[in-house]
XYZ file of C-alpha atoms in Angstrom:
680
model
C -33.196 20.249 7.232
C -36.405 18.254 7.463
C -36.466 14.541 8.160
C -37.577 13.623 4.603
C -34.652 15.625 3.235
C -32.214 13.870 5.550
C -33.694 10.492 4.619
C -33.353 11.325 0.952
C -29.725 12.380 1.383
C -28.821 9.127 3.081
C -30.922 6.578 1.260
C -31.354 7.883 -2.268
C -29.398 5.838 -4.787
C -27.221 7.439 -7.427
C -28.349 7.194 -11.003
C -25.643 4.721 -11.972
C -22.696 2.817 -10.615
C -19.456 4.581 -11.406
C -17.524 1.553 -12.633
C -14.315 3.478 -13.114
C -14.393 4.515 -9.434
C -14.675 0.852 -8.420
C -11.782 -0.105 -10.703
C -9.653 2.749 -9.351
C -10.358 1.498 -5.831
C -9.239 -1.994 -6.794
C -6.007 -0.566 -8.211
C -5.356 1.315 -4.955
C -6.137 -1.840 -2.961
C -3.734 -3.882 -5.096
C -0.973 -1.339 -4.529
C -1.621 -1.442 -0.784
C -1.475 -5.250 -0.860
C 1.946 -5.053 -2.526
C 2.992 -2.500 0.093
C 1.791 -4.848 2.844
C 3.933 -7.674 1.484
C 6.999 -5.421 1.234
C 6.093 -3.474 4.388
C 8.641 -0.643 4.764
C 9.982 0.079 8.232
C 7.616 3.014 8.738
C 4.635 0.665 8.678
C 6.318 -1.624 11.191
C 6.645 1.451 13.387
C 2.915 2.174 13.056
C 2.096 -1.455 13.825
C 4.189 -1.224 16.979
C 2.370 1.893 18.118
C -1.051 0.322 17.555
C 0.077 -2.746 19.503
C 1.315 -0.506 22.346
C -1.999 1.354 22.424
C -3.974 -1.877 22.691
C -1.632 -3.227 25.356
C -1.912 -0.086 27.491
C -5.702 -0.109 27.287
C -6.099 -3.842 27.955
C -6.805 -4.989 31.484
C -5.706 -8.340 32.925
C -6.323 -11.315 30.682
C -9.147 -13.679 31.480
C -6.929 -16.773 31.489
C -5.798 -18.994 34.361
C -4.961 -17.452 37.717
C -2.312 -18.966 39.968
C -1.712 -17.391 43.358
C 2.069 -17.521 42.880
C 3.588 -14.280 41.674
C 7.271 -13.403 41.373
C 8.869 -11.245 44.044
C 11.785 -8.912 43.394
C 14.545 -8.477 45.934
C 15.912 -5.086 45.054
C 19.417 -3.829 45.734
C 18.054 -0.316 45.872
C 19.341 3.074 46.948
C 18.390 2.351 50.567
C 20.400 -0.885 50.542
C 23.487 0.851 49.156
C 23.163 3.664 51.678
C 23.123 1.131 54.527
C 25.711 -1.419 53.324
C 27.974 0.565 51.037
C 28.607 1.032 47.357
C 28.206 -1.548 44.632
C 29.631 -4.082 44.010
C 29.238 -5.606 47.411
C 31.725 -8.182 48.658
C 30.471 -11.562 47.521
C 30.292 -12.897 51.044
C 27.581 -10.299 51.645
C 25.726 -11.457 48.544
C 26.090 -14.986 49.923
C 24.532 -13.886 53.211
C 21.644 -12.235 51.317
C 21.032 -15.296 49.127
C 21.212 -17.642 52.077
C 18.594 -15.615 53.941
C 16.291 -15.679 50.891
C 16.755 -19.462 50.613
C 16.008 -19.942 54.311
C 12.824 -17.893 53.958
C 11.465 -20.558 51.606
C 11.835 -19.133 48.075
C 10.958 -21.732 45.446
C 13.754 -20.481 43.173
C 16.035 -17.440 42.989
C 17.002 -15.952 39.626
C 19.976 -13.570 39.707
C 19.874 -10.741 37.180
C 23.654 -10.364 37.415
C 26.860 -12.241 36.705
C 30.437 -12.215 38.080
C 33.014 -12.470 35.264
C 36.033 -11.721 37.517
C 37.254 -12.880 40.921
C 36.256 -10.766 43.917
C 39.176 -8.419 44.672
C 37.779 -7.706 48.160
C 38.489 -11.264 49.422
C 40.876 -11.133 52.387
C 43.336 -13.434 50.637
C 43.299 -11.227 47.550
C 43.697 -8.060 49.629
C 46.654 -9.670 51.518
C 48.345 -10.522 48.214
C 47.732 -7.037 46.738
C 49.230 -5.230 49.780
C 52.228 -7.551 49.837
C 52.835 -6.932 46.137
C 52.296 -3.172 46.216
C 53.757 -2.248 49.619
C 55.829 -5.311 50.507
C 53.879 -5.642 53.741
C 52.486 -8.981 54.873
C 49.191 -8.668 56.745
C 48.806 -11.273 59.466
C 45.478 -13.083 58.931
C 46.131 -15.897 61.385
C 43.054 -16.965 63.297
C 40.616 -16.050 60.506
C 38.653 -19.112 59.286
C 39.720 -20.302 55.852
C 36.228 -20.044 54.379
C 36.317 -16.264 55.017
C 39.533 -15.794 53.099
C 37.865 -16.308 49.659
C 34.578 -14.480 49.000
C 34.009 -16.376 45.750
C 34.247 -19.699 47.561
C 31.854 -18.421 50.212
C 29.339 -17.380 47.562
C 29.846 -20.662 45.707
C 29.066 -22.630 48.852
C 25.778 -20.746 49.204
C 24.904 -21.270 45.529
C 25.426 -24.985 45.837
C 22.870 -25.243 48.641
C 19.855 -23.639 47.044
C 17.660 -23.272 43.952
C 19.758 -20.487 42.463
C 19.933 -19.496 38.814
C 22.901 -17.428 37.671
C 22.598 -14.972 34.809
C 24.875 -14.563 31.822
C 24.892 -12.766 28.495
C 25.173 -14.343 25.070
C 27.354 -12.664 22.449
C 26.595 -12.366 18.746
C 28.739 -11.517 15.699
C 28.218 -7.762 16.149
C 29.234 -7.784 19.847
C 32.640 -6.324 20.692
C 32.937 -8.049 24.086
C 35.288 -10.986 24.436
C 33.783 -14.409 25.073
C 34.960 -16.301 28.115
C 35.307 -19.983 28.964
C 31.765 -20.399 30.213
C 30.045 -23.193 32.043
C 26.417 -22.933 30.992
C 23.335 -25.059 31.594
C 21.474 -26.167 28.463
C 17.983 -27.641 28.455
C 16.832 -30.957 27.100
C 14.452 -30.130 24.236
C 12.063 -32.672 22.786
C 10.410 -31.876 19.454
C 6.665 -32.372 19.161
C 5.278 -32.002 15.675
C 6.158 -32.434 12.018
C 9.359 -30.417 11.841
C 12.744 -31.948 12.445
C 15.056 -30.725 15.188
C 17.409 -29.093 12.734
C 14.596 -27.044 11.241
C 13.489 -25.770 14.648
C 17.041 -24.910 15.690
C 17.649 -23.082 12.405
C 15.102 -20.458 13.329
C 16.529 -19.642 16.773
C 19.019 -16.865 17.433
C 22.543 -18.277 17.201
C 25.096 -17.017 19.716
C 28.820 -16.972 18.972
C 29.991 -16.674 22.569
C 29.021 -15.702 26.098
C 30.065 -13.509 29.002
C 29.419 -15.342 32.264
C 30.435 -15.833 35.869
C 33.743 -17.341 36.876
C 33.832 -21.127 36.944
C 33.818 -21.541 40.744
C 30.417 -19.827 40.836
C 29.015 -21.270 37.601
C 29.876 -24.809 38.705
C 28.260 -24.268 42.119
C 24.908 -22.953 40.875
C 22.449 -25.650 39.826
C 21.223 -23.637 36.832
C 21.814 -20.553 34.741
C 20.023 -18.539 32.071
C 20.765 -15.690 29.677
C 19.278 -12.270 30.201
C 19.510 -11.019 26.591
C 16.383 -9.200 25.424
C 15.417 -7.946 21.968
C 14.457 -4.340 21.297
C 12.380 -3.549 18.251
C 13.663 -1.049 15.709
C 12.009 1.835 17.547
C 13.952 1.028 20.728
C 10.971 -0.435 22.614
C 11.107 -3.860 24.269
C 8.050 -5.937 23.399
C 9.435 -9.462 23.150
C 12.209 -11.596 24.580
C 13.760 -14.877 23.411
C 13.143 -17.875 25.676
C 15.717 -20.049 23.893
C 18.977 -19.305 22.092
C 21.080 -21.741 20.063
C 24.771 -22.043 21.046
C 27.161 -24.771 19.957
C 24.225 -26.836 18.655
C 22.429 -26.847 21.995
C 19.492 -24.811 23.316
C 19.849 -22.590 26.354
C 17.018 -21.013 28.379
C 16.498 -17.392 29.325
C 16.937 -16.393 32.966
C 13.154 -16.238 33.393
C 12.607 -19.668 31.831
C 15.519 -21.240 33.724
C 14.210 -19.852 37.034
C 10.769 -21.280 36.311
C 12.308 -24.642 35.385
C 14.175 -24.605 38.708
C 10.884 -24.076 40.527
C 9.306 -26.967 38.642
C 12.346 -29.155 39.234
C 12.858 -30.097 35.599
C 15.322 -29.383 32.840
C 13.167 -30.695 30.012
C 11.131 -28.748 27.480
C 8.837 -29.758 24.656
C 9.141 -27.667 21.505
C 5.898 -27.466 19.533
C 6.514 -27.135 15.811
C 4.733 -27.427 12.513
C 5.575 -26.878 8.865
C 6.140 -23.183 9.597
C 8.726 -23.910 12.292
C 8.717 -23.400 16.043
C 5.453 -21.998 17.393
C 5.369 -22.902 21.069
C 7.230 -24.172 24.121
C 5.328 -26.649 26.284
C 6.155 -26.431 29.971
C 4.291 -28.417 32.631
C 1.234 -28.682 30.385
C 1.241 -24.988 29.436
C 2.014 -24.039 25.834
C 3.905 -20.759 25.640
C 3.367 -19.175 22.206
C 6.601 -18.081 20.544
C 7.652 -17.148 17.035
C 10.081 -19.156 14.921
C 13.002 -17.360 16.580
C 11.839 -18.384 20.023
C 10.593 -14.897 20.957
C 7.729 -14.531 23.409
C 5.595 -11.391 23.250
C 5.531 -10.012 26.789
C 2.179 -8.982 28.200
C 3.242 -5.992 30.273
C 0.915 -4.513 32.866
C 0.650 -0.769 33.344
C 3.120 0.750 35.774
C 6.710 -0.038 36.747
C 5.905 -1.680 40.121
C 3.684 -4.580 39.106
C 5.481 -6.970 41.461
C 6.393 -6.634 45.142
C 9.825 -5.048 45.564
C 11.615 -5.967 48.801
C 14.722 -4.047 49.762
C 17.801 -6.284 49.981
C 18.985 -4.204 52.931
C 15.793 -5.002 54.848
C 16.354 -8.731 54.317
C 19.948 -8.486 55.589
C 18.687 -6.604 58.655
C 15.979 -9.202 59.319
C 13.094 -6.779 58.765
C 11.211 -8.942 56.244
C 8.669 -11.595 57.210
C 9.324 -15.051 55.686
C 5.698 -15.040 54.511
C 6.658 -12.470 51.895
C 9.129 -14.895 50.350
C 7.902 -18.407 51.116
C 6.861 -20.311 48.006
C 7.629 -17.362 45.738
C 9.839 -17.161 42.689
C 12.408 -14.516 43.575
C 14.462 -12.403 41.209
C 17.475 -10.596 42.613
C 18.331 -7.387 40.809
C 18.884 -3.717 41.279
C 17.054 -0.494 40.560
C 19.769 1.760 42.025
C 20.767 4.661 39.796
C 23.892 4.058 37.767
C 24.088 0.272 38.102
C 20.841 -0.814 36.459
C 19.999 -0.706 32.791
C 16.413 0.341 32.228
C 14.316 -0.699 29.250
C 11.568 1.179 27.430
C 8.412 -0.917 27.157
C 4.932 -0.237 25.758
C 3.674 0.655 29.248
C 6.724 2.285 30.879
C 9.564 4.472 29.657
C 12.041 3.032 32.198
C 11.488 -0.504 33.511
C 14.334 -2.279 35.368
C 15.571 -5.413 33.643
C 14.741 -7.562 36.668
C 11.052 -6.610 36.284
C 11.118 -7.912 32.721
C 12.212 -11.388 33.852
C 9.522 -11.338 36.529
C 6.881 -10.312 33.967
C 7.777 -13.221 31.682
C 7.412 -15.702 34.553
C 4.154 -14.071 35.641
C 2.745 -14.353 32.086
C 3.582 -18.067 32.001
C 2.189 -18.827 35.444
C -1.055 -16.988 34.737
C -1.215 -18.178 31.106
C -1.589 -14.573 29.993
C -0.026 -14.685 26.548
C -0.002 -12.590 23.398
C 0.666 -14.383 20.154
C 0.997 -13.762 16.448
C 0.163 -17.143 14.855
C 1.553 -17.795 11.393
C -1.873 -17.210 9.827
C -2.241 -13.625 11.133
C -0.335 -12.216 8.148
C -2.695 -13.925 5.728
C -5.729 -12.727 7.673
C -4.471 -9.128 7.695
C -3.910 -9.288 3.936
C -7.396 -10.741 3.447
C -8.930 -7.975 5.582
C -7.023 -5.423 3.521
C -8.406 -6.838 0.264
C -11.961 -7.104 1.611
C -11.930 -3.585 3.054
C -10.467 -2.222 -0.169
C -13.024 -3.964 -2.390
C -16.010 -3.134 -0.178
C -15.034 0.515 0.223
C -14.494 0.784 -3.544
C -17.960 -0.671 -4.150
C -19.581 1.665 -1.611
C -17.855 4.776 -2.935
C -18.698 3.850 -6.512
C -22.347 3.049 -5.877
C -23.523 5.111 -2.875
C -23.785 8.691 -1.861
C -20.754 10.118 -0.108
C -22.413 10.674 3.283
C -23.791 7.151 3.572
C -20.598 5.502 2.331
C -18.576 7.630 4.785
C -20.722 6.492 7.695
C -20.381 2.841 6.666
C -16.605 3.175 6.226
C -16.229 4.929 9.597
C -18.323 2.203 11.233
C -16.186 -0.447 9.539
C -12.985 1.242 10.690
C -14.284 1.479 14.246
C -15.263 -2.189 14.096
C -11.768 -3.160 12.942
C -10.156 -1.155 15.734
C -12.476 -2.407 18.481
C -12.359 -5.973 17.165
C -8.558 -6.030 17.165
C -8.489 -4.616 20.683
C -11.005 -7.196 21.905
C -9.080 -10.040 20.260
C -5.897 -9.004 22.063
C -7.722 -8.651 25.375
C -9.866 -11.790 25.262
C -7.852 -14.204 23.121
C -4.319 -12.853 23.400
C -3.953 -12.655 19.612
C -2.735 -9.490 17.936
C -4.249 -8.816 14.516
C -3.071 -5.442 13.289
C -5.881 -3.279 11.820
C -3.318 -0.938 10.254
C -3.483 -1.875 6.577
C -7.252 -2.532 6.495
C -7.710 0.934 8.021
C -5.287 2.410 5.495
C -7.311 0.733 2.721
C -10.523 2.300 4.015
C -8.939 5.712 4.508
C -6.978 5.732 1.250
C -9.949 4.598 -0.811
C -12.274 7.125 0.773
C -9.795 9.985 0.400
C -8.470 9.224 -3.074
C -11.719 7.964 -4.596
C -13.652 10.875 -3.121
C -11.067 13.156 -4.686
C -11.461 11.413 -8.045
C -15.241 11.661 -7.776
C -14.903 15.322 -6.871
C -12.651 15.930 -9.866
C -15.115 14.131 -12.112
C -18.021 16.129 -10.717
C -15.952 19.293 -11.044
C -15.310 18.554 -14.716
C -19.007 17.809 -15.201
C -19.984 21.061 -13.506
C -17.429 22.992 -15.546
C -18.765 21.473 -18.743
C -22.305 22.299 -17.664
C -21.247 25.826 -16.786
C -19.581 26.173 -20.163
C -22.814 25.117 -21.810
C -24.754 27.544 -19.653
C -22.213 30.227 -20.460
C -22.670 29.627 -24.166
C -26.440 29.812 -23.767
C -26.064 32.902 -21.596
C -23.800 34.628 -24.102
C -26.129 33.653 -26.901
C -29.050 35.177 -25.008
C -27.112 38.358 -24.288
C -26.052 38.720 -27.886
C -29.617 38.128 -29.037
C -30.769 40.931 -26.766
C -27.958 43.156 -27.952
C -28.789 42.294 -31.561
C -32.267 43.782 -31.010
C -30.553 47.112 -30.552
C -28.467 46.634 -33.663
C -31.564 45.847 -35.710
C -32.957 49.191 -34.581
C -29.729 51.060 -35.248
C -27.732 49.178 -37.860
C -25.268 52.045 -38.110
C -23.630 50.907 -34.853
C -22.244 47.808 -36.651
C -19.748 45.950 -34.478
C -19.994 48.523 -31.686
C -21.240 46.020 -29.069
C -18.522 43.441 -29.810
C -15.774 46.080 -29.735
C -17.036 47.500 -26.459
C -16.895 44.053 -24.871
C -13.188 43.791 -25.702
C -12.481 47.379 -24.647
C -14.026 46.757 -21.261
C -12.022 43.558 -20.782
C -8.722 45.201 -21.738
C -9.406 48.166 -19.475
C -10.472 45.968 -16.544
C -7.359 43.771 -16.837
C -5.165 46.873 -16.718
C -7.041 48.289 -13.715
C -6.610 44.945 -11.947
C -2.888 45.709 -11.673
C -3.783 48.690 -9.475
C -3.725 47.534 -5.793
C -6.885 49.561 -5.222
C -8.882 47.357 -7.604
C -7.038 44.001 -7.430
C -9.619 42.374 -5.155
C -12.573 43.777 -7.132
C -11.351 42.835 -10.579
C -10.618 39.141 -10.246
C -10.695 36.754 -13.189
C -14.348 35.850 -12.710
C -15.494 39.477 -12.438
C -13.580 40.478 -15.554
C -15.257 37.660 -17.469
C -18.670 38.818 -16.246
C -17.838 42.399 -17.290
C -16.861 41.186 -20.738
C -20.145 39.356 -21.205
C -22.435 41.970 -19.660
C -20.858 44.885 -21.542
C -23.023 43.987 -24.542
C -26.104 45.040 -22.536
C -25.029 48.653 -22.072
C -27.224 49.992 -24.896
C -30.084 47.512 -24.593
C -32.417 50.323 -23.543
C -32.317 51.777 -27.065
C -34.979 49.282 -28.084
C -37.400 51.526 -26.213
C -36.485 54.654 -28.210
C -38.674 55.548 -31.190
C -37.276 55.240 -34.713
C -37.916 58.945 -35.245
C -35.353 59.797 -32.608
C -33.025 56.774 -32.831
C -32.583 56.952 -36.630
C -32.656 60.729 -37.095
C -29.810 61.689 -39.507
C -29.306 65.172 -38.058
C -28.788 66.661 -34.640
C -31.461 66.034 -32.030
C -33.633 68.717 -30.570
C -33.717 69.207 -26.825
C -36.883 67.141 -26.497
C -35.489 64.428 -28.723
C -32.255 64.380 -26.742
C -34.251 64.051 -23.517
C -36.019 61.037 -24.997
C -32.711 59.551 -26.180
C -31.276 59.839 -22.652
C -34.076 57.598 -21.421
C -32.350 54.577 -22.996
C -30.284 54.281 -19.783
C -33.489 54.060 -17.742
C -35.102 51.604 -20.148
C -32.003 49.393 -20.028
C -31.949 49.305 -16.229
C -35.688 48.576 -16.013
C -35.391 45.665 -18.463
C -32.635 44.065 -16.402
C -34.456 44.741 -13.115
C -37.484 42.882 -14.429
C -35.254 39.869 -15.098
C -33.841 40.126 -11.592
C -37.299 40.203 -10.049
C -38.244 37.067 -11.948
C -35.166 35.108 -10.837
C -34.789 36.717 -7.404
C -31.626 36.405 -5.329
C -30.142 33.764 -7.614
C -28.817 36.408 -9.977
C -27.762 39.130 -7.547
C -24.037 38.542 -8.146
C -24.155 37.653 -11.844
C -23.666 39.477 -15.094
C -27.137 41.083 -14.785
C -26.012 43.273 -11.873
C -22.909 44.365 -13.783
C -24.921 44.888 -16.981
C -27.434 46.998 -15.073
C -24.679 49.275 -13.733
C -23.127 49.752 -17.156
C -26.474 50.267 -18.890
C -27.647 52.859 -16.381
C -24.469 54.762 -15.462
C -22.250 54.795 -18.576
C -23.337 58.364 -19.431
C -22.577 59.816 -15.996
C -19.680 62.315 -15.893
C -16.918 62.631 -13.288
C -17.779 66.321 -12.731
C -21.469 65.559 -12.094
C -22.848 66.960 -15.341
C -23.863 63.604 -16.813
C -27.132 61.687 -16.812
C -29.431 60.042 -15.750
C -28.754 60.961 -12.086
C -25.951 63.511 -12.309
C -23.675 61.553 -9.978
C -20.201 62.896 -9.300
C -16.774 61.298 -8.753
C -16.656 57.943 -7.042
C -20.401 58.092 -6.398
C -20.646 56.803 -9.940
C -20.527 52.983 -9.808
C -17.089 51.740 -10.815
C -18.239 49.560 -13.703
C -20.213 52.448 -15.183
C -16.997 54.536 -15.194
C -15.203 51.787 -17.115
C -18.007 51.460 -19.657
C -18.055 55.245 -20.169
C -14.558 55.325 -21.677
C -15.132 52.202 -23.806
C -18.388 53.659 -25.196
C -17.008 57.132 -25.912
C -13.820 55.814 -27.543
C -15.819 53.683 -29.950
C -18.275 56.503 -30.673
C -15.360 58.821 -31.502
C -13.564 56.527 -33.945
C -16.766 55.521 -35.803
C -18.667 57.525 -38.411
C -22.281 58.325 -37.516
C -25.148 60.043 -39.372
C -24.638 63.132 -37.263
C -20.760 63.193 -37.138
C -17.603 62.145 -38.977
C -15.098 59.640 -37.505
C -12.008 60.660 -35.540
C -8.611 59.013 -35.790
C -7.387 56.787 -32.975
C -4.879 59.399 -31.822
C -7.544 62.116 -31.830
C -9.861 59.887 -29.756
C -7.067 59.161 -27.264
C -6.282 62.869 -27.004
C -9.942 63.776 -26.378
C -10.301 61.155 -23.644
C -7.031 62.241 -22.020
C -8.125 65.913 -22.036
C -11.410 64.976 -20.364
C -9.847 62.997 -17.534
C -11.086 64.543 -14.287
C -14.075 66.225 -15.971
C -15.966 63.650 -18.005
C -13.999 60.547 -17.006
C -12.498 59.015 -13.864
C -8.802 60.076 -14.014
C -7.626 56.705 -12.675
C -9.512 54.882 -15.420
C -8.120 57.330 -17.973
C -4.571 56.535 -16.791
C -5.273 52.831 -17.274
C -6.723 53.574 -20.739
C -3.580 55.450 -21.780
C -1.498 52.374 -20.796
C -3.491 50.123 -23.128
C -4.745 52.477 -25.833
C -2.773 50.580 -28.494
C -4.754 47.458 -27.553
C -7.963 49.446 -28.173
C -6.698 50.288 -31.646
C -6.000 46.604 -32.398
C -9.545 45.677 -31.386
C -11.019 48.457 -33.518
C -9.050 47.192 -36.537
C -9.973 43.573 -35.845
C -13.730 44.284 -35.689
C -14.346 47.287 -37.991
C -17.722 48.441 -39.272
C -18.487 47.422 -42.833
C -17.641 50.813 -44.366
C -14.956 52.035 -41.964
C -11.239 51.704 -41.233
C -9.399 52.830 -38.129
C -6.583 55.331 -38.609
């Protein structure tokens, strides 16, 4: 295609704006807007997947950078292999925690809790053996502080910046709540909304499962480790605060960070829409009204340094790896750790999630969904719907497609950039659906409209075409008025015969609906060549002489030549139209199956198929009609003659089809009789 042609295709304007297309687009957009407001779960699922895609492709945020990163002390497979199965005696945990404290950790969050007394304490073991076996083990000489592992662990907890974990319970939980000693935060409201309004939006716990009192009372702080999975089972957010007994309690990550900062106070930022942020040491952490923080995960499951707990107990870890760090104690050992599916990892240990939350806060790398994002997404949906409707109604399809694709790409890239650079997630889902739905559905409507227009135009052309054919055929009738309705009857005969032959598997593909229609229309041209025969021969009332018969046979040649001239004028455009079929029927309808016919004396299947069909239609009508040179035959006599000549004059397969529908031939002959004839 030349450049001018391409330019014309892209830039040429349509003749008129299709207003109904624009209105249809607005209707589709309105329906999508209603769907956005209702938003079935499937669309939430798609939103989640888009968010995950952006998060996986985003690099580190460009916000503040503090050198402090959390460190994870991992009770891993190597630790269990060296020091025995889990749970460890609590004195050993005390030794581990004391070593971490001595190495200079700024705070230590424990992703675990101890709801029952340690049954491995020497005092407890002594009592169990005495009760079960009535044997008293002599423990004289053993220091008293080694008799109770819980007391030993409690002493360690009281000396350092430790944060115990616990789990809140909700109405659907089946676990039993214990008598828990928890550590709430002091929350100060900053903004228009009253405290009660802010608290109303938070998750409300009905109970808690926590460590025994001797440990809970020894630790300076504690925090819950509940996290929230979305409906597709993926963890993307976590609550930083939960309401319990009219007080606010921090998550393990937030409590550990508060312990590092040496404060128990928070500022809750709120407006008329409820809670929207938690201010900590001058940093505003964006949260939703429920207190959820979107977690900015980094690719991979080992974002933070993991130090084996066994190596710390064996003194193999340099204090420099711990000093000044926020430490989370947890486990990744198989069977004792619950893994979470996140947007960037299919199995991330829970302790890494707490560390990620702290890391996001320290580096100010946040992702937020401000209250106005829903309104902006709806506005983008309406704009994209209206613009795409306008483009599809007033521009050519190729140009409007390119603009819509460019707009869709801009939405996708813009949303990704906004998440990366500003930490704000604006979902492009519904604006993209508006673009795609409008293009698909409106293009379909335009196609249907164009299809109807083309069909109407083709019908008009068909009428003109049939009129032209009948005018040509009428020239023959004016020369030989005795033929009467012969042309019209032959058209119907050919159609009936072709429809019957179409049931034969051999001809099913040849005789489709379009071809049969073309046969019907072109059948009227089969005797067009008679216009070239002289009146002396054509209108002779008696039998023809040999010379006259030779001239009469030339009507097949004249008919073919007339149609060939039309084909030469219009070239390849008519090679598969009614002219080709009319040419075959005009030229070959007097050929005989046994090779004794004219004009070329073809034999068997060398005779073009459509000529073989026309042969039976023409002969049947000639037999039942009275002519100057012969009387008329009855229908039954004509059928008998054609049947007897199957395999000699006619194609036997076509004769078989004729015998199946011969009664239909009779109906046509009665429906369109000559003026002075009746079919018997």
